[in-house]
């Protein structure tokens, strides 16, 4: 075995038994950056370009065999073929590949990165065949804390008050740890899209997001000792909702509470469509009710709301459409998806005339009682949907958290806990590691 091979074997051993994220404290290894997460950053890719900031190798993950050595910054094209892969067009037999960098400093603080399609990533990169599809899946393995560095900016502005960004960091960390089995069938733990949390690697980090993650390192939300489903959304429209009224099971910590998002740009919104367009949307969604004759929905009132067809915040649980050839009952979420609405917190009115712009009607930002009504008329009549908030309305409201943080006592660096305990009822904030 020559010296060259010994060196790479050491690098491979480092890859197989990664020390990244661990610092030695006494005799036991303490995971400073938390446990490793396997994030599926790309799926079903036919071809991929990888590189690294230092000399690197492409290694077979099954046999640990080095399939090619490359210089720093050298672009390498990997593609799938019927069996195995190609590396710069040359066929290689392997069940999976790893991009292994010969780092100058083998610590997590190193500013040397791996690249996938020209984006930089911390941690390790590996490539496997996409399960059930013809392409490749690229997996970025890295400690939870470093994963969060690349998540926060996609979920909230790091320029918002620090206590709000810290509250978001704790919610995102809890979400990541509680959902680490979500993509087991795909061969990784979390995906990098809105399906889980949007993760963009080093390119989507920001100094203030890193500061918020570091300031809350290891902190998670628990209820009766278990990680909670830490749902969050942009803006509730004045009041958050009980979980069972949206789409998930009843959770004692996901209760509707007053929100402080009145300065959110999404606090009120309006969608207008003609009756003919609504008829078309209903039929396109597969419901055959002919021409719409009436809409049954109780009028929106101030929360807490106690209507049978609305949740505690006023979010629509069900709405009834009567047509010339049939009737349908839709959930608020079904109607939201059908018409691409920002939330399920809305009123519906039908107007014979061209409606006034939303902001002149709702300039006071107060909820106004509207008509129950709604006998439909001509196809050219307008259906006006007046809504509040953006998102499902469960758990933390980001615009509300921002407003709370703006009013936090100056210098109180624990205020993010007050924010979290407002939006998640009766939870504990604990250090997971
Ligand atoms: Zn996902």
mmCIF file of N, CA and C and ligand atoms in Angstrom, residues 182-183 188-197, ligand 1:
data_model
loop_
_atom_site.group_PDB
_atom_site.id
_atom_site.type_symbol
_atom_site.label_atom_id
_atom_site.label_comp_id
_atom_site.label_asym_id
_atom_site.label_seq_id
_atom_site.Cartn_x
_atom_site.Cartn_y
_atom_site.Cartn_z
ATOM 1 N N UNK A 182 -39.179 11.402 8.189
ATOM 2 C CA UNK A 182 -40.183 11.721 7.168
ATOM 3 C C UNK A 182 -39.869 11.114 5.798
ATOM 4 N N UNK A 183 -38.581 11.046 5.439
ATOM 5 C CA UNK A 183 -38.205 10.562 4.104
ATOM 6 C C UNK A 183 -37.411 9.263 4.148
ATOM 7 N N UNK A 188 -33.258 9.206 2.781
ATOM 8 C CA UNK A 188 -32.668 10.308 3.550
ATOM 9 C C UNK A 188 -33.652 10.708 4.642
ATOM 10 N N UNK A 189 -33.358 11.791 5.366
ATOM 11 C CA UNK A 189 -34.204 12.149 6.504
ATOM 12 C C UNK A 189 -35.150 13.317 6.214
ATOM 13 N N UNK A 190 -34.602 14.414 5.685
ATOM 14 C CA UNK A 190 -35.431 15.572 5.353
ATOM 15 C C UNK A 190 -35.144 15.965 3.911
ATOM 16 N N UNK A 191 -36.141 16.528 3.216
ATOM 17 C CA UNK A 191 -35.852 17.087 1.897
ATOM 18 C C UNK A 191 -35.551 18.577 2.070
ATOM 19 N N UNK A 192 -35.192 19.243 0.996
ATOM 20 C CA UNK A 192 -34.741 20.639 1.098
ATOM 21 C C UNK A 192 -35.767 21.613 0.536
ATOM 22 N N UNK A 193 -37.028 21.158 0.417
ATOM 23 C CA UNK A 193 -38.069 22.021 -0.159
ATOM 24 C C UNK A 193 -39.113 22.370 0.903
ATOM 25 N N UNK A 194 -40.132 23.118 0.498
ATOM 26 C CA UNK A 194 -41.207 23.518 1.423
ATOM 27 C C UNK A 194 -41.927 22.306 2.011
ATOM 28 N N UNK A 195 -41.797 21.142 1.403
ATOM 29 C CA UNK A 195 -42.400 19.930 1.961
ATOM 30 C C UNK A 195 -41.864 19.700 3.381
ATOM 31 N N UNK A 196 -40.579 19.955 3.593
ATOM 32 C CA UNK A 196 -39.990 19.915 4.942
ATOM 33 C C UNK A 196 -39.673 21.364 5.320
ATOM 34 N N UNK A 197 -38.412 21.766 5.170
ATOM 35 C CA UNK A 197 -38.044 23.174 5.347
ATOM 36 C C UNK A 197 -37.085 23.502 4.211
HETATM 37 ZN ZN1 LIG B 1 -39.776 16.750 2.764
#
